[in-house]
C-alpha cells in the first residue's frame, strides 16, 4: 500500500479500542491487528438474485524497521480463521 494515500488507520486513531484493536509483537516489531473492518460484498441469495451483505475482515500492520509497512489481511474473521492467522503471523520475521 502506498503510505502517502493511506490516511490514518482506525487503530492508529483509536488505539485504546480493545474490542477492535490488538497491539502485539510480530516478527520482533510492535504491530497492530484491526479485527473489525467492515467489508461490503455481493452474494447470491436462495432465489438466485444478487444482494449486498457485509462481513468483517482483519488487517495486521507490521512497520518495517527501514520504513514502510507490511500488511496481512484476513477475510472473513471467524474463530477458525483467526487461529490460522495467528499461526501465520507467529512465523513472520524480517531478515
Short mmCIF file of N, CA and C in Angstrom, two decimals:
data_model
loop_
_atom_site.label_atom_id
_atom_site.label_comp_id
_atom_site.label_asym_id
_atom_site.label_seq_id
_atom_site.Cartn_x
_atom_site.Cartn_y
_atom_site.Cartn_z
N UNK A 1 0.84 -1.18 0.00
CA UNK A 1 0.00 0.00 0.00
C UNK A 1 0.88 1.24 0.00
N UNK A 2 0.44 2.25 -0.63
CA UNK A 2 1.20 3.49 -0.66
C UNK A 2 0.87 4.31 0.57
N UNK A 3 1.87 4.54 1.39
CA UNK A 3 1.64 5.24 2.65
C UNK A 3 1.14 6.67 2.45
N UNK A 4 1.52 7.32 1.36
CA UNK A 4 1.12 8.70 1.17
C UNK A 4 -0.37 8.85 0.85
N UNK A 5 -1.07 7.77 0.56
CA UNK A 5 -2.51 7.85 0.29
C UNK A 5 -3.34 7.03 1.27
N UNK A 6 -2.70 6.43 2.27
CA UNK A 6 -3.41 5.55 3.18
C UNK A 6 -4.27 6.29 4.20
N UNK A 7 -3.84 7.43 4.66
CA UNK A 7 -4.56 8.10 5.73
C UNK A 7 -4.24 7.47 7.06
N UNK A 8 -5.05 7.77 8.07
CA UNK A 8 -4.85 7.22 9.40
C UNK A 8 -5.75 6.01 9.58
N UNK A 9 -5.17 4.90 9.96
CA UNK A 9 -5.94 3.69 10.21
C UNK A 9 -6.78 3.86 11.48
N UNK A 10 -7.87 3.10 11.55
CA UNK A 10 -8.76 3.19 12.71
C UNK A 10 -8.00 2.97 14.01
N UNK A 11 -7.18 1.93 14.06
CA UNK A 11 -6.46 1.62 15.30
C UNK A 11 -5.38 2.63 15.60
N UNK A 12 -4.86 3.30 14.58
CA UNK A 12 -3.91 4.37 14.81
C UNK A 12 -4.57 5.56 15.49
N UNK A 13 -5.83 5.80 15.15
CA UNK A 13 -6.58 6.91 15.74
C UNK A 13 -7.27 6.52 17.04
N UNK A 14 -7.50 5.22 17.23
CA UNK A 14 -8.24 4.73 18.40
C UNK A 14 -7.52 3.56 19.06
N UNK A 15 -6.28 3.74 19.48
CA UNK A 15 -5.51 2.60 19.99
C UNK A 15 -6.07 1.98 21.26
N UNK A 16 -6.90 2.70 21.98
CA UNK A 16 -7.45 2.15 23.23
C UNK A 16 -8.74 1.35 23.01
N UNK A 17 -9.19 1.21 21.77
CA UNK A 17 -10.40 0.42 21.48
C UNK A 17 -10.03 -1.06 21.46
N UNK A 18 -9.98 -1.65 22.66
CA UNK A 18 -9.54 -3.05 22.78
C UNK A 18 -10.54 -4.04 22.21
N UNK A 19 -11.77 -3.61 21.93
CA UNK A 19 -12.74 -4.51 21.33
C UNK A 19 -12.43 -4.76 19.85
N UNK A 20 -11.63 -3.88 19.27
CA UNK A 20 -11.31 -3.99 17.84
C UNK A 20 -9.81 -4.03 17.56
N UNK A 21 -9.01 -3.33 18.35
CA UNK A 21 -7.59 -3.16 18.07
C UNK A 21 -6.74 -3.98 19.04
N UNK A 22 -5.81 -4.73 18.49
CA UNK A 22 -4.90 -5.54 19.30
C UNK A 22 -3.47 -5.10 19.03
N UNK A 23 -2.78 -4.71 20.09
CA UNK A 23 -1.35 -4.43 19.99
C UNK A 23 -0.61 -5.72 20.29
N UNK A 24 0.35 -6.06 19.43
CA UNK A 24 1.07 -7.31 19.57
C UNK A 24 2.47 -7.16 18.98
N UNK A 25 3.30 -8.13 19.21
CA UNK A 25 4.63 -8.15 18.60
C UNK A 25 4.63 -9.21 17.50
N UNK A 26 4.97 -8.78 16.30
CA UNK A 26 5.04 -9.69 15.15
C UNK A 26 6.42 -9.52 14.55
N UNK A 27 7.16 -10.60 14.44
CA UNK A 27 8.50 -10.53 13.88
C UNK A 27 9.42 -9.63 14.66
N UNK A 28 9.19 -9.54 15.98
CA UNK A 28 10.03 -8.70 16.83
C UNK A 28 9.72 -7.22 16.76
N UNK A 29 8.62 -6.85 16.11
CA UNK A 29 8.26 -5.45 15.92
C UNK A 29 6.88 -5.19 16.54
N UNK A 30 6.74 -4.07 17.25
CA UNK A 30 5.43 -3.69 17.79
C UNK A 30 4.47 -3.46 16.63
N UNK A 31 3.37 -4.19 16.62
CA UNK A 31 2.44 -4.19 15.49
C UNK A 31 1.01 -4.07 16.00
N UNK A 32 0.09 -3.91 15.06
CA UNK A 32 -1.33 -3.77 15.39
C UNK A 32 -2.16 -4.68 14.50
N UNK A 33 -3.19 -5.27 15.09
CA UNK A 33 -4.19 -6.01 14.31
C UNK A 33 -5.52 -5.31 14.52
N UNK A 34 -6.16 -4.92 13.42
CA UNK A 34 -7.51 -4.35 13.45
C UNK A 34 -8.46 -5.48 13.09
N UNK A 35 -9.25 -5.92 14.06
CA UNK A 35 -10.13 -7.08 13.89
C UNK A 35 -11.53 -6.72 13.43
N UNK A 36 -11.82 -5.46 13.12
CA UNK A 36 -13.22 -5.09 12.88
C UNK A 36 -13.48 -4.22 11.67
N UNK A 37 -12.87 -4.51 10.53
CA UNK A 37 -13.07 -3.69 9.34
C UNK A 37 -14.25 -4.23 8.54
N UNK A 38 -15.35 -3.47 8.44
CA UNK A 38 -16.49 -3.96 7.66
C UNK A 38 -16.21 -3.90 6.16
N UNK A 39 -16.62 -4.94 5.45
CA UNK A 39 -16.43 -5.03 4.00
C UNK A 39 -17.77 -5.42 3.37
N UNK A 40 -18.21 -4.62 2.41
CA UNK A 40 -19.44 -4.96 1.70
C UNK A 40 -19.09 -5.88 0.53
N UNK A 41 -19.93 -6.86 0.29
CA UNK A 41 -19.74 -7.76 -0.85
C UNK A 41 -21.09 -8.15 -1.41
N UNK A 42 -21.08 -8.73 -2.61
CA UNK A 42 -22.30 -9.17 -3.26
C UNK A 42 -22.37 -10.68 -3.20
N UNK A 43 -23.53 -11.19 -2.79
CA UNK A 43 -23.71 -12.64 -2.75
C UNK A 43 -24.99 -13.00 -3.49
N UNK A 44 -25.13 -14.26 -3.81
CA UNK A 44 -26.33 -14.77 -4.46
C UNK A 44 -27.23 -15.37 -3.39
N UNK A 45 -28.46 -14.88 -3.29
CA UNK A 45 -29.38 -15.39 -2.27
C UNK A 45 -30.04 -16.69 -2.73
N UNK A 46 -30.91 -17.23 -1.89
CA UNK A 46 -31.55 -18.52 -2.19
C UNK A 46 -32.46 -18.45 -3.41
N UNK A 47 -32.88 -17.26 -3.81
CA UNK A 47 -33.70 -17.09 -5.02
C UNK A 47 -32.84 -16.88 -6.26
N UNK A 48 -31.51 -16.96 -6.11
CA UNK A 48 -30.61 -16.78 -7.24
C UNK A 48 -30.36 -15.33 -7.61
N UNK A 49 -30.76 -14.40 -6.74
CA UNK A 49 -30.58 -12.98 -7.02
C UNK A 49 -29.40 -12.43 -6.22
N UNK A 50 -28.75 -11.43 -6.81
CA UNK A 50 -27.65 -10.78 -6.12
C UNK A 50 -28.17 -9.87 -5.02
N UNK A 51 -27.47 -9.87 -3.90
CA UNK A 51 -27.80 -8.94 -2.83
C UNK A 51 -26.52 -8.54 -2.11
N UNK A 52 -26.55 -7.36 -1.52
CA UNK A 52 -25.40 -6.85 -0.78
C UNK A 52 -25.42 -7.40 0.64
N UNK A 53 -24.24 -7.66 1.15
CA UNK A 53 -24.09 -8.11 2.53
C UNK A 53 -22.77 -7.55 3.05
N UNK A 54 -22.54 -7.70 4.35
CA UNK A 54 -21.32 -7.20 4.96
C UNK A 54 -20.69 -8.30 5.78
N UNK A 55 -19.38 -8.37 5.72
CA UNK A 55 -18.63 -9.26 6.59
C UNK A 55 -17.46 -8.47 7.16
N UNK A 56 -16.78 -9.06 8.11
CA UNK A 56 -15.68 -8.38 8.79
C UNK A 56 -14.35 -8.95 8.32
N UNK A 57 -13.37 -8.05 8.10
CA UNK A 57 -12.01 -8.50 7.81
C UNK A 57 -11.07 -7.91 8.85
N UNK A 58 -9.88 -8.49 8.91
CA UNK A 58 -8.83 -8.02 9.82
C UNK A 58 -7.60 -7.69 9.01
N UNK A 59 -6.84 -6.70 9.49
CA UNK A 59 -5.56 -6.36 8.89
C UNK A 59 -4.51 -6.26 9.99
N UNK A 60 -3.44 -7.03 9.81
CA UNK A 60 -2.27 -6.92 10.68
C UNK A 60 -1.30 -5.97 10.01
N UNK A 61 -0.87 -4.95 10.74
CA UNK A 61 0.06 -3.94 10.21
C UNK A 61 1.38 -4.05 10.96
N UNK A 62 2.44 -4.32 10.20
CA UNK A 62 3.76 -4.53 10.79
C UNK A 62 4.71 -3.47 10.21
N UNK A 63 5.13 -2.50 11.02
CA UNK A 63 6.05 -1.49 10.49
C UNK A 63 7.41 -2.11 10.15
N UNK A 64 7.93 -1.79 8.98
CA UNK A 64 9.25 -2.27 8.58
C UNK A 64 10.31 -1.42 9.26
N UNK A 65 11.35 -2.02 9.81
CA UNK A 65 12.39 -1.25 10.51
C UNK A 65 13.04 -0.17 9.65
N UNK A 66 13.07 -0.35 8.33
CA UNK A 66 13.69 0.63 7.44
C UNK A 66 12.68 1.56 6.77
N UNK A 67 11.45 1.56 7.26
CA UNK A 67 10.40 2.39 6.68
C UNK A 67 9.39 1.54 5.94
N UNK A 68 8.21 2.06 5.79
CA UNK A 68 7.14 1.33 5.12
C UNK A 68 6.41 0.43 6.09
N UNK A 69 5.52 -0.38 5.56
CA UNK A 69 4.69 -1.24 6.39
C UNK A 69 4.35 -2.51 5.62
N UNK A 70 4.29 -3.62 6.33
CA UNK A 70 3.86 -4.89 5.76
C UNK A 70 2.48 -5.18 6.34
N UNK A 71 1.55 -5.58 5.49
CA UNK A 71 0.20 -5.89 5.97
C UNK A 71 -0.20 -7.30 5.55
N UNK A 72 -0.95 -7.94 6.43
CA UNK A 72 -1.58 -9.22 6.15
C UNK A 72 -3.07 -9.02 6.38
N UNK A 73 -3.88 -9.56 5.48
CA UNK A 73 -5.33 -9.39 5.57
C UNK A 73 -6.00 -10.74 5.76
N UNK A 74 -7.04 -10.77 6.59
CA UNK A 74 -7.83 -11.98 6.83
C UNK A 74 -9.30 -11.65 6.57
N UNK A 75 -9.94 -12.48 5.76
CA UNK A 75 -11.36 -12.27 5.47
C UNK A 75 -12.00 -13.59 5.10
N UNK A 76 -13.12 -13.95 5.72
CA UNK A 76 -13.79 -13.31 6.85
C UNK A 76 -13.11 -13.68 8.17
N UNK A 77 -13.42 -12.92 9.19
CA UNK A 77 -12.89 -13.19 10.53
C UNK A 77 -13.87 -14.11 11.24
N UNK A 78 -13.46 -15.35 11.40
CA UNK A 78 -14.22 -16.35 12.16
C UNK A 78 -13.22 -17.07 13.07
N UNK A 79 -13.67 -17.74 14.13
CA UNK A 79 -12.72 -18.35 15.06
C UNK A 79 -11.67 -19.24 14.40
N UNK A 80 -12.07 -20.07 13.43
CA UNK A 80 -11.11 -20.97 12.79
C UNK A 80 -10.05 -20.19 12.02
N UNK A 81 -10.49 -19.16 11.31
CA UNK A 81 -9.53 -18.39 10.51
C UNK A 81 -8.63 -17.54 11.41
N UNK A 82 -9.14 -17.07 12.55
CA UNK A 82 -8.32 -16.30 13.48
C UNK A 82 -7.16 -17.15 13.98
N UNK A 83 -7.42 -18.41 14.30
CA UNK A 83 -6.35 -19.31 14.78
C UNK A 83 -5.27 -19.49 13.72
N UNK A 84 -5.67 -19.68 12.48
CA UNK A 84 -4.70 -19.84 11.39
C UNK A 84 -3.94 -18.54 11.16
N UNK A 85 -4.62 -17.41 11.25
CA UNK A 85 -3.99 -16.10 11.09
C UNK A 85 -2.89 -15.91 12.14
N UNK A 86 -3.21 -16.24 13.39
CA UNK A 86 -2.19 -16.15 14.45
C UNK A 86 -1.00 -17.05 14.15
N UNK A 87 -1.25 -18.26 13.63
CA UNK A 87 -0.16 -19.17 13.29
C UNK A 87 0.74 -18.58 12.22
N UNK A 88 0.14 -18.01 11.19
CA UNK A 88 0.91 -17.39 10.10
C UNK A 88 1.72 -16.22 10.65
N UNK A 89 1.09 -15.36 11.43
CA UNK A 89 1.78 -14.19 11.96
C UNK A 89 2.93 -14.60 12.90
N UNK A 90 2.78 -15.72 13.59
CA UNK A 90 3.83 -16.15 14.52
C UNK A 90 5.10 -16.58 13.79
N UNK A 91 4.99 -16.88 12.51
CA UNK A 91 6.17 -17.31 11.74
C UNK A 91 6.82 -16.17 10.99
N UNK A 92 6.21 -14.99 10.99
CA UNK A 92 6.73 -13.86 10.21
C UNK A 92 7.97 -13.27 10.89
N UNK A 93 8.95 -12.89 10.05
CA UNK A 93 10.11 -12.18 10.55
C UNK A 93 10.76 -11.42 9.41
N UNK A 94 11.45 -10.36 9.77
CA UNK A 94 12.25 -9.62 8.80
C UNK A 94 13.65 -10.23 8.80
N UNK A 95 14.22 -10.44 7.63
CA UNK A 95 15.59 -10.94 7.53
C UNK A 95 16.54 -9.81 7.24
#
